[in-house]
Coordinates of C-alpha atoms and ligand atoms in Angstrom, one line a residue:
M1 CA -15.0 20.8 15.7
N2 CA -12.2 23.3 16.4
G3 CA -11.6 23.5 20.1
E4 CA -14.5 21.1 20.9
R5 CA -13.0 17.7 21.8
G6 CA -15.0 14.5 21.2
S7 CA -15.3 11.8 23.8
F8 CA -16.4 8.2 24.1
G9 CA -20.0 7.9 25.2
S10 CA -19.8 4.7 27.2
Q11 CA -17.5 2.3 28.9
L12 CA -18.3 -0.4 26.4
G13 CA -17.3 2.0 23.7
V14 CA -14.0 2.6 25.4
I15 CA -13.2 -1.1 25.6
L16 CA -14.4 -2.0 22.1
A17 CA -12.6 0.9 20.5
S18 CA -9.3 0.2 22.3
A19 CA -9.7 -3.5 21.8
G20 CA -10.5 -2.8 18.2
S21 CA -7.2 -0.9 17.8
A22 CA -5.4 -3.8 19.4
V23 CA -7.1 -6.7 17.6
G24 CA -5.9 -6.5 14.0
L25 CA -3.8 -8.1 11.3
G26 CA -1.2 -8.5 14.0
N27 CA -3.4 -11.1 15.8
I28 CA -4.7 -13.0 12.9
W29 CA -2.0 -12.7 10.3
R30 CA 1.2 -12.1 12.2
F31 CA 0.7 -14.0 15.4
P32 CA 0.2 -17.4 13.9
T33 CA 3.1 -16.8 11.6
E34 CA 5.4 -16.1 14.5
V35 CA 4.0 -19.0 16.5
G36 CA 4.8 -21.2 13.6
R37 CA 8.4 -20.0 13.5
G38 CA 8.9 -19.9 17.3
G39 CA 8.0 -23.4 18.3
G40 CA 4.3 -23.2 19.1
A41 CA 3.5 -23.0 22.8
A42 CA 7.1 -22.0 23.7
F43 CA 6.6 -18.8 21.7
I44 CA 3.1 -18.2 23.2
L45 CA 4.5 -18.4 26.8
I46 CA 7.3 -15.9 26.1
Y47 CA 4.7 -13.7 24.3
L48 CA 2.4 -13.8 27.3
G49 CA 5.3 -12.6 29.5
F50 CA 6.0 -9.7 27.3
I51 CA 2.3 -8.7 27.1
F52 CA 1.7 -8.5 30.8
L53 CA 5.1 -7.4 32.1
M54 CA 6.1 -4.9 29.4
A55 CA 3.4 -4.0 26.9
M56 CA 0.6 -3.7 29.4
P57 CA 2.6 -1.2 31.5
V58 CA 3.2 0.8 28.4
M59 CA -0.5 0.8 27.7
L60 CA -1.2 2.0 31.2
S61 CA 1.4 4.8 30.8
E62 CA -0.3 5.9 27.6
F63 CA -3.7 6.0 29.3
V64 CA -2.3 8.1 32.1
I65 CA -0.7 10.5 29.7
G66 CA -3.7 10.8 27.4
R67 CA -6.4 11.2 30.0
S68 CA -4.5 13.7 32.1
A69 CA -3.5 15.9 29.1
R70 CA -6.7 15.4 27.0
S71 CA -4.7 16.1 23.9
N72 CA -3.3 14.5 20.8
A73 CA 0.0 12.5 21.1
I74 CA 2.3 15.5 20.6
G75 CA 0.0 18.1 22.4
A76 CA -0.1 15.8 25.5
F77 CA 3.7 16.1 26.0
Q78 CA 3.6 19.9 25.3
K79 CA 1.0 20.2 28.1
L80 CA 2.5 17.9 30.7
S81 CA 6.1 18.9 30.1
P82 CA 6.3 22.2 28.3
G83 CA 9.5 23.0 26.6
K84 CA 11.1 19.6 27.5
P85 CA 12.5 17.1 25.1
W86 CA 9.9 14.5 26.1
I87 CA 7.9 15.8 23.1
A88 CA 10.2 13.6 21.0
A89 CA 8.0 10.7 22.1
G90 CA 5.0 12.4 20.7
I91 CA 6.7 13.4 17.4
M92 CA 7.9 9.8 16.9
G93 CA 4.4 8.5 17.6
V94 CA 2.7 10.7 15.0
L95 CA 5.4 10.0 12.5
G96 CA 5.0 6.3 13.2
G97 CA 1.2 6.7 12.8
F98 CA 1.7 7.9 9.2
L99 CA 4.2 5.1 8.4
V100 CA 2.2 2.3 10.1
L101 CA -1.1 3.2 8.4
S102 CA 0.7 3.3 5.0
F103 CA 2.1 -0.2 5.1
Y104 CA -0.7 -1.7 7.1
S105 CA -3.3 -0.6 4.5
V106 CA -1.4 -2.4 1.8
V107 CA -1.9 -5.8 3.5
A108 CA -5.4 -4.7 4.4
G109 CA -6.0 -4.0 0.7
W110 CA -4.8 -7.6 -0.1
T111 CA -7.4 -8.8 2.5
L112 CA -10.1 -6.8 0.8
Y113 CA -9.1 -8.4 -2.5
Y114 CA -9.3 -11.9 -1.0
T115 CA -12.6 -11.1 0.6
I116 CA -14.0 -10.2 -2.8
Q117 CA -12.5 -13.2 -4.4
S118 CA -13.9 -15.6 -1.8
A119 CA -17.3 -13.9 -2.0
L120 CA -17.2 -14.6 -5.8
G121 CA -16.3 -18.2 -5.1
Q122 CA -12.9 -17.8 -6.7
L123 CA -11.0 -19.4 -3.9
T124 CA -13.0 -22.6 -3.7
S125 CA -14.3 -23.6 -7.1
G126 CA -12.3 -23.9 -10.3
S127 CA -11.4 -20.3 -10.8
E128 CA -9.8 -17.8 -13.2
M129 CA -7.9 -16.3 -10.3
V130 CA -5.3 -19.0 -10.4
N131 CA -3.7 -21.5 -12.7
G132 CA -3.9 -25.1 -11.7
K133 CA -2.1 -28.4 -12.1
W134 CA -3.0 -32.0 -11.5
L135 CA -1.5 -33.2 -8.2
N136 CA -2.1 -36.7 -7.0
G137 CA -5.1 -37.1 -9.2
K138 CA -6.6 -33.8 -8.0
W139 CA -6.9 -30.4 -9.8
T140 CA -4.8 -28.2 -7.6
M141 CA -4.7 -24.4 -7.9
D142 CA -1.4 -22.6 -7.7
F143 CA -2.1 -20.0 -5.0
A144 CA 1.5 -19.1 -4.5
Q145 CA 1.8 -18.0 -8.1
A146 CA -1.6 -16.2 -7.9
F147 CA -0.5 -14.3 -4.8
T148 CA 2.8 -13.2 -6.3
A149 CA 1.1 -12.2 -9.5
F150 CA -1.5 -10.1 -7.6
V151 CA 0.9 -8.3 -5.2
S152 CA 3.3 -7.5 -7.9
D153 CA 0.7 -6.1 -10.2
P154 CA 1.1 -2.3 -10.4
W155 CA -2.7 -1.5 -10.2
Q156 CA -4.9 -4.0 -8.5
P157 CA -3.3 -3.9 -5.1
I158 CA -3.2 -0.1 -5.2
I159 CA -6.9 0.1 -6.1
C160 CA -7.7 -2.2 -3.1
L161 CA -5.4 -0.1 -0.9
A162 CA -7.3 3.1 -2.0
V163 CA -10.7 1.6 -1.3
F164 CA -9.6 0.4 2.2
M165 CA -8.1 3.8 3.0
L166 CA -11.3 5.4 2.0
L167 CA -13.3 3.2 4.3
T168 CA -10.9 4.1 7.2
H169 CA -11.3 7.8 6.2
L170 CA -15.1 7.7 6.3
V171 CA -15.1 6.3 9.8
V172 CA -12.5 8.7 11.2
A173 CA -14.0 11.8 9.6
R174 CA -17.3 11.2 11.4
G175 CA -15.6 11.8 14.8
I176 CA -15.2 9.9 18.0
Q177 CA -18.8 8.9 19.1
H178 CA -20.4 8.8 15.7
G179 CA -17.5 7.3 13.8
I180 CA -14.9 5.4 15.9
E181 CA -17.1 4.3 18.8
R182 CA -20.2 3.5 16.7
Y183 CA -18.3 1.4 14.2
S184 CA -16.2 -0.4 16.8
K185 CA -19.4 -1.3 18.6
L186 CA -20.7 -2.7 15.4
M187 CA -17.6 -4.5 14.1
M188 CA -16.1 -5.9 17.2
P189 CA -19.1 -8.1 18.2
M190 CA -19.3 -9.3 14.6
L191 CA -15.6 -10.2 14.7
L192 CA -15.9 -12.1 17.9
V193 CA -18.9 -14.1 16.6
I194 CA -17.0 -15.0 13.4
I195 CA -14.0 -16.1 15.5
V196 CA -16.1 -18.5 17.6
L197 CA -17.8 -19.9 14.5
L198 CA -14.4 -20.5 12.7
V199 CA -12.8 -22.1 15.8
G200 CA -15.8 -24.4 15.9
F201 CA -15.3 -25.2 12.2
S202 CA -11.6 -25.8 12.4
L203 CA -11.7 -28.0 15.5
T204 CA -14.0 -30.5 13.7
M205 CA -11.7 -30.9 10.7
P206 CA -10.1 -34.3 10.3
G207 CA -6.6 -34.2 11.8
A208 CA -7.3 -31.1 13.8
A209 CA -5.7 -32.8 16.9
E210 CA -2.2 -32.5 15.3
G211 CA -2.6 -28.7 15.0
I212 CA -3.8 -28.4 18.6
R213 CA -0.8 -30.4 19.8
F214 CA 1.5 -28.1 17.9
L215 CA -0.1 -25.1 19.6
L216 CA 0.0 -26.6 23.1
Q217 CA 3.3 -28.4 23.2
P218 CA 6.3 -26.1 23.6
D219 CA 9.2 -26.9 21.4
L220 CA 12.0 -25.3 23.3
N221 CA 14.6 -26.0 20.6
A222 CA 12.9 -23.5 18.3
V223 CA 13.5 -20.7 20.8
T224 CA 16.4 -18.6 19.6
P225 CA 17.3 -15.0 20.7
D226 CA 15.6 -13.9 17.5
V227 CA 12.4 -15.6 18.5
V228 CA 12.5 -13.7 21.9
L229 CA 13.1 -10.4 20.1
G230 CA 10.3 -11.2 17.7
A231 CA 7.9 -11.9 20.7
M232 CA 8.5 -8.5 22.1
G233 CA 7.9 -6.8 18.8
Q234 CA 4.8 -8.8 18.3
A235 CA 3.5 -8.0 21.8
F236 CA 4.0 -4.2 21.2
F237 CA 2.5 -4.3 17.7
S238 CA -0.4 -6.4 18.8
L239 CA -1.4 -4.1 21.7
S240 CA -0.8 -1.0 19.5
V241 CA 1.5 0.5 22.1
G242 CA 4.5 2.9 21.8
L243 CA 3.1 5.2 19.1
G244 CA 0.7 7.3 21.2
C245 CA -2.3 5.7 19.6
L246 CA -3.6 4.9 23.1
V247 CA -2.6 8.4 24.3
T248 CA -4.9 9.7 21.6
Y249 CA -7.8 7.3 22.4
S250 CA -7.5 7.8 26.2
S251 CA -7.7 11.6 25.7
Y252 CA -11.4 10.8 24.9
F253 CA -12.0 8.7 28.0
S254 CA -14.3 10.1 30.6
K255 CA -13.2 10.7 34.2
E256 CA -15.2 7.6 35.2
T257 CA -13.2 5.3 33.0
R258 CA -11.1 2.8 35.0
L259 CA -7.7 2.8 33.4
V260 CA -6.3 -0.4 35.0
K261 CA -9.4 -2.4 34.4
S262 CA -9.7 -1.2 30.8
A263 CA -6.0 -2.0 30.1
M264 CA -6.4 -5.5 31.5
N265 CA -9.6 -6.1 29.5
V266 CA -7.9 -5.0 26.3
C267 CA -4.9 -7.2 27.0
I268 CA -7.1 -10.2 27.6
I269 CA -9.3 -9.7 24.6
D270 CA -6.3 -9.2 22.4
T271 CA -4.5 -12.2 23.6
A272 CA -7.6 -14.4 23.4
V273 CA -8.1 -13.4 19.8
A274 CA -4.5 -14.1 18.9
V275 CA -4.6 -17.5 20.5
L276 CA -8.0 -18.3 19.0
S277 CA -6.7 -17.4 15.6
G278 CA -4.0 -20.0 16.2
F279 CA -6.8 -22.5 16.9
I280 CA -8.4 -21.5 13.6
I281 CA -5.3 -21.7 11.5
F282 CA -3.2 -24.6 12.8
P283 CA -5.8 -27.4 12.9
T284 CA -6.9 -26.3 9.5
V285 CA -3.4 -26.2 8.1
F286 CA -2.4 -29.5 9.7
S287 CA -5.5 -31.2 8.4
V288 CA -4.0 -31.1 4.9
G289 CA -0.5 -31.7 6.0
I290 CA 1.1 -28.4 5.1
A291 CA 4.1 -27.2 7.2
P292 CA 2.9 -24.6 9.8
D293 CA 5.9 -22.3 9.3
A294 CA 4.7 -21.0 6.0
G295 CA 5.7 -17.4 6.8
P296 CA 3.7 -14.4 5.8
G297 CA 2.1 -16.2 3.0
L298 CA 0.2 -18.3 5.6
V299 CA -3.1 -16.6 5.2
F300 CA -2.9 -15.7 1.5
I301 CA -1.3 -18.9 0.1
T302 CA -1.5 -21.7 2.6
L303 CA -5.1 -21.1 3.7
P304 CA -6.6 -20.7 0.2
N305 CA -4.9 -24.1 -0.6
V306 CA -6.6 -25.6 2.4
F307 CA -9.9 -24.1 1.4
A308 CA -9.6 -25.5 -2.0
L309 CA -8.0 -28.9 -1.1
S310 CA -9.7 -30.2 1.9
L311 CA -12.8 -28.2 1.9
G312 CA -13.3 -28.4 -1.9
A313 CA -15.1 -31.7 -1.3
M314 CA -17.7 -29.8 0.8
P315 CA -18.2 -26.7 -1.4
I316 CA -20.7 -24.9 0.9
V317 CA -18.5 -25.3 3.9
G318 CA -15.4 -24.3 2.0
Y319 CA -17.1 -21.2 0.6
A320 CA -18.5 -20.1 4.0
F321 CA -15.2 -20.8 5.8
A322 CA -13.1 -18.8 3.3
L323 CA -15.5 -15.9 3.1
L324 CA -15.9 -15.7 6.9
F325 CA -12.2 -15.9 7.4
Y326 CA -11.4 -13.0 5.1
V327 CA -14.3 -10.9 6.4
L328 CA -12.8 -11.4 9.9
L329 CA -9.4 -10.3 8.7
L330 CA -10.9 -7.2 7.0
L331 CA -12.9 -6.2 10.1
A332 CA -9.9 -6.6 12.3
A333 CA -7.8 -4.5 9.9
L334 CA -10.3 -1.8 9.8
T335 CA -10.8 -1.3 13.5
S336 CA -7.0 -1.0 13.8
S337 CA -6.4 1.3 10.8
I338 CA -9.0 3.7 12.2
S339 CA -6.9 4.1 15.4
M340 CA -3.7 4.7 13.4
H341 CA -5.5 7.3 11.3
E342 CA -6.8 8.9 14.5
I343 CA -3.2 9.5 15.9
C344 CA -2.5 11.7 12.9
T345 CA -5.9 13.2 12.4
A346 CA -6.2 14.3 16.1
F347 CA -2.7 15.9 15.8
I348 CA -3.4 17.8 12.6
S349 CA -6.8 18.9 13.6
E350 CA -5.7 20.2 17.0
H351 CA -2.2 21.5 16.2
F352 CA -3.1 23.3 13.0
Q353 CA -6.7 24.1 14.1
Q354 CA -8.3 22.4 11.2
S355 CA -11.8 20.8 11.0
R356 CA -11.8 17.1 11.6
H357 CA -12.9 16.5 8.0
K358 CA -10.0 18.5 6.6
A359 CA -7.5 17.0 8.9
A360 CA -8.7 13.5 8.1
A361 CA -8.5 14.2 4.4
I362 CA -4.9 15.4 4.7
V363 CA -3.9 12.2 6.5
T364 CA -5.7 10.0 4.0
V365 CA -3.9 11.7 1.0
I366 CA -0.5 11.5 2.6
C367 CA -0.9 7.8 3.6
L368 CA -2.3 6.9 0.3
V369 CA 0.7 8.2 -1.5
L370 CA 3.1 6.5 1.0
G371 CA 1.0 3.4 0.8
C372 CA 1.4 3.3 -3.0
F373 CA 5.2 3.4 -2.5
C374 CA 4.9 0.4 -0.2
S375 CA 2.6 -1.5 -2.6
L376 CA 4.9 -0.8 -5.5
S377 CA 7.8 -2.3 -3.6
F378 CA 6.3 -5.7 -4.2
G379 CA 6.2 -5.1 -8.0
P380 CA 7.7 -2.6 -10.3
W381 CA 9.8 -0.9 -7.6
Q382 CA 11.2 -4.2 -6.2
E383 CA 14.7 -2.9 -7.0
V384 CA 14.2 0.5 -5.4
T385 CA 15.7 0.4 -1.9
V386 CA 16.5 2.8 0.9
F387 CA 19.1 1.7 3.4
G388 CA 19.0 -1.7 1.6
R389 CA 15.2 -2.1 2.1
G390 CA 12.2 -1.7 -0.1
F391 CA 9.6 0.8 1.1
F392 CA 7.3 -1.7 2.7
D393 CA 10.1 -3.3 4.6
L394 CA 11.6 0.0 5.5
F395 CA 8.4 1.4 7.0
D396 CA 7.6 -1.9 8.8
F397 CA 11.2 -2.0 10.2
T398 CA 11.2 1.6 11.3
V399 CA 7.9 1.3 13.1
T400 CA 8.1 -2.1 14.7
K401 CA 11.8 -2.4 15.5
F402 CA 12.5 1.2 16.2
L403 CA 9.7 3.7 16.9
M404 CA 7.5 1.4 19.0
P405 CA 10.1 0.1 21.5
L406 CA 11.7 3.6 21.7
G407 CA 8.3 5.2 22.2
G408 CA 7.3 2.6 24.8
L409 CA 10.6 3.2 26.6
L410 CA 10.1 7.0 26.7
M411 CA 6.5 6.8 27.8
T412 CA 7.1 4.4 30.7
L413 CA 10.1 6.6 31.8
F414 CA 7.9 9.7 31.5
V415 CA 5.1 8.3 33.7
G416 CA 7.3 6.3 36.0
W417 CA 10.0 8.9 36.7
Y418 CA 9.1 12.3 35.4
L419 CA 5.4 12.8 36.1
D420 CA 4.3 13.7 39.6
R421 CA 3.6 10.4 41.4
K422 CA 0.4 12.0 42.9
L423 CA -1.0 12.7 39.4
V424 CA -0.3 9.2 38.3
E425 CA -2.0 7.7 41.3
Q426 CA -5.0 10.1 40.9
Q427 CA -5.3 8.9 37.3
L428 CA -5.1 5.2 38.2
T429 CA -7.6 5.5 41.1
N430 CA -9.9 8.1 39.5
N431 CA -9.0 10.6 42.2
G432 CA -9.1 8.1 44.9
R433 CA -12.6 7.0 44.1
I434 CA -11.7 3.4 43.2
P435 CA -9.1 1.4 45.1
V436 CA -6.3 -0.2 43.0
R437 CA -4.8 -2.9 45.2
T438 CA -2.2 -3.7 42.6
M439 CA -0.9 -0.1 42.5
R440 CA 2.6 -1.0 43.9
P441 CA 3.4 -3.9 41.6
L442 CA 1.9 -1.9 38.6
L443 CA 4.1 1.1 39.4
F444 CA 7.1 -1.3 39.8
L445 CA 6.4 -2.6 36.3
V446 CA 6.1 0.9 34.9
R447 CA 9.2 2.3 36.6
W448 CA 11.6 -0.7 36.4
V449 CA 10.6 -3.8 34.5
A450 CA 9.2 -2.3 31.3
P451 CA 11.8 0.4 30.6
F452 CA 14.8 -1.7 31.4
G453 CA 13.4 -4.8 29.7
I454 CA 12.7 -2.7 26.6
L455 CA 16.2 -1.1 26.7
V456 CA 18.0 -4.4 27.0
I457 CA 16.1 -6.0 24.1
F458 CA 16.2 -2.8 22.0
L459 CA 20.0 -2.5 22.3
N460 CA 20.4 -6.2 21.6
E461 CA 18.4 -5.8 18.5
L462 CA 20.0 -2.7 17.2
F463 CA 23.7 -3.4 17.9
P464 CA 24.1 -6.1 15.3
L465 CA 22.8 -3.7 12.7
F466 CA 25.7 -1.4 13.2
L467 CA 28.5 -4.0 13.6
Ligands
LIG501 N1 -2.5 -3.6 17.0 C1 -2.7 -3.7 15.6 C2 -2.7 -5.1 15.1 O1 -2.5 -6.0 15.9 C3 -1.7 -2.8 14.9 C4 -1.6 -1.4 15.3 C5 -0.3 -0.9 15.5 C6 -2.6 -0.6 15.6 C7 -0.1 0.4 16.0 C8 -2.4 0.7 16.0 C9 -1.2 1.2 16.2 O2 -2.9 -5.3 14.0

C-alpha cells in the first residue's frame, strides 16, 4: 500500500477504534490499583479533573495534528513544521510506541495465560496450577506463589507474550479498515457487554456494599502529592495521549469526522469503563474481606483468590466470572496494543516506503525482542538493571513518567501556539460546517491549562530524581 493511505470507513469505526486504544489494561488493571492506593473516590475526583482539563486537550491537539497532516506521528511534524525542532515530539512518540508495546505485551501475555487457565478451570477447582494449604478449615490455593512462579519462569511468559504479539501483528498487518476498524467493531461491543454482565455479578455478591462505599466515599487523608502525580500519569496512559498514537489514528479520519465530539465520546467511554471496572473489582474483593490496596497483583493474585474462595461454593458462577473477567482483560489489551503497534508500523511503512506487511513484521520482531527483555526482568534477569531499574520498570518509567507528559506538553504547545489559529479552528469546525460553541474554552485549555499544568507536575516529578 505504498503511497495509498488507509482510512476509517465509518464514524462508529472512528469512535470504537479510538476508544479501543484508550480502553485497555490501564482501565481494568491499573486504574483500580491506583484507586485502591489513592483513597477511593478522592482519587477518582482528581483523576476526572486531569482527564477533562489536561488529557482531553492533548487528545484534541493530536487529532488536529493528525487530520491536518494525514501522516504518521513523525511525518506529521515534518509536514506541518518542516525543518523545525517540533519533530522531536514525533520521534519521542514513535520511540515510546516501541517501548510501550514491549512492556505492555508482557502483562497482556500474563492475561492470556490466565484466560487459558480459567478456561481450563484451573482458577476455580482444585488445580495443579497452584499449591494449596488448609486455611480456616478450607483448602486455599496459594495464588501469590503461583503468580510469582509463573512470571519468573524463563519460558512460559515469553511464549504467551509471543502469541499475544502475533495476534496484534495479524490485526495491524491487515490494514486500517480490514484490520483495526473491523476488529475494534467486533471486540469493543463484546467488551462492553462483558463489563455490564460482570458489574451485575459483582453487585449481587454478599458484602458488595462495602466495596461500593469505598469507591464512593472520598478518603482525603490518602491523597498525597504522589497520588496527584499518579493520577495525571494514569489519565494520560488511560487515554493513550502523548505518544502520537492518536495523531496516527486521526490521520485516517475522514473530513466529516467531528473532532471535538469524538474526543468527548472517547473520554466518556474510557472513564466509564475505568469506573465500572472499579465496580467489578472492589465489591468482589471486599466480599471476601481482602484489603483493596493489593497493588499490581490485584487482578492476578487477589481476584483468583476471590474466584476460588467465595465463588468456589458456586462452581459454575465462579468459572464464568473468572473466564469472562480474563477475556475482558484480553480484549481490552488487544485493542490497545494494536494502536501502539500502528504508531510504529505507520511510521516505518511511510518513512521507509515499505509495504504494510513488511513494516508490521519489522515492528513485531523488534518489540518481541524488547518484550523478552522485559519479561526476563521478572525472572532470570532480575539482577540486570539499567539506571537502577529492570527492563520492564525502565520502559514503563520512560514512557509513562517521561515521554507521555513531555509529548503531551509539546503537542499542546504546537497546536496552541505554533500552528496557525485558522487552521486549528478549521479542523475543529470541519471548515466552518459545524459550530463548536465551546471553541474558546477548549482553546484556553489547549493553550494554557494543559501545557502549564503538565509542566508544573512534570518538573515536580522529575526534580526529586536528580536531587
Ligand atoms: N490507553 C491504553 C490503556 O489504558 C494504553 C495505551 C498507551 C495505548 C499508549 C496506546 C498508547 O491500557
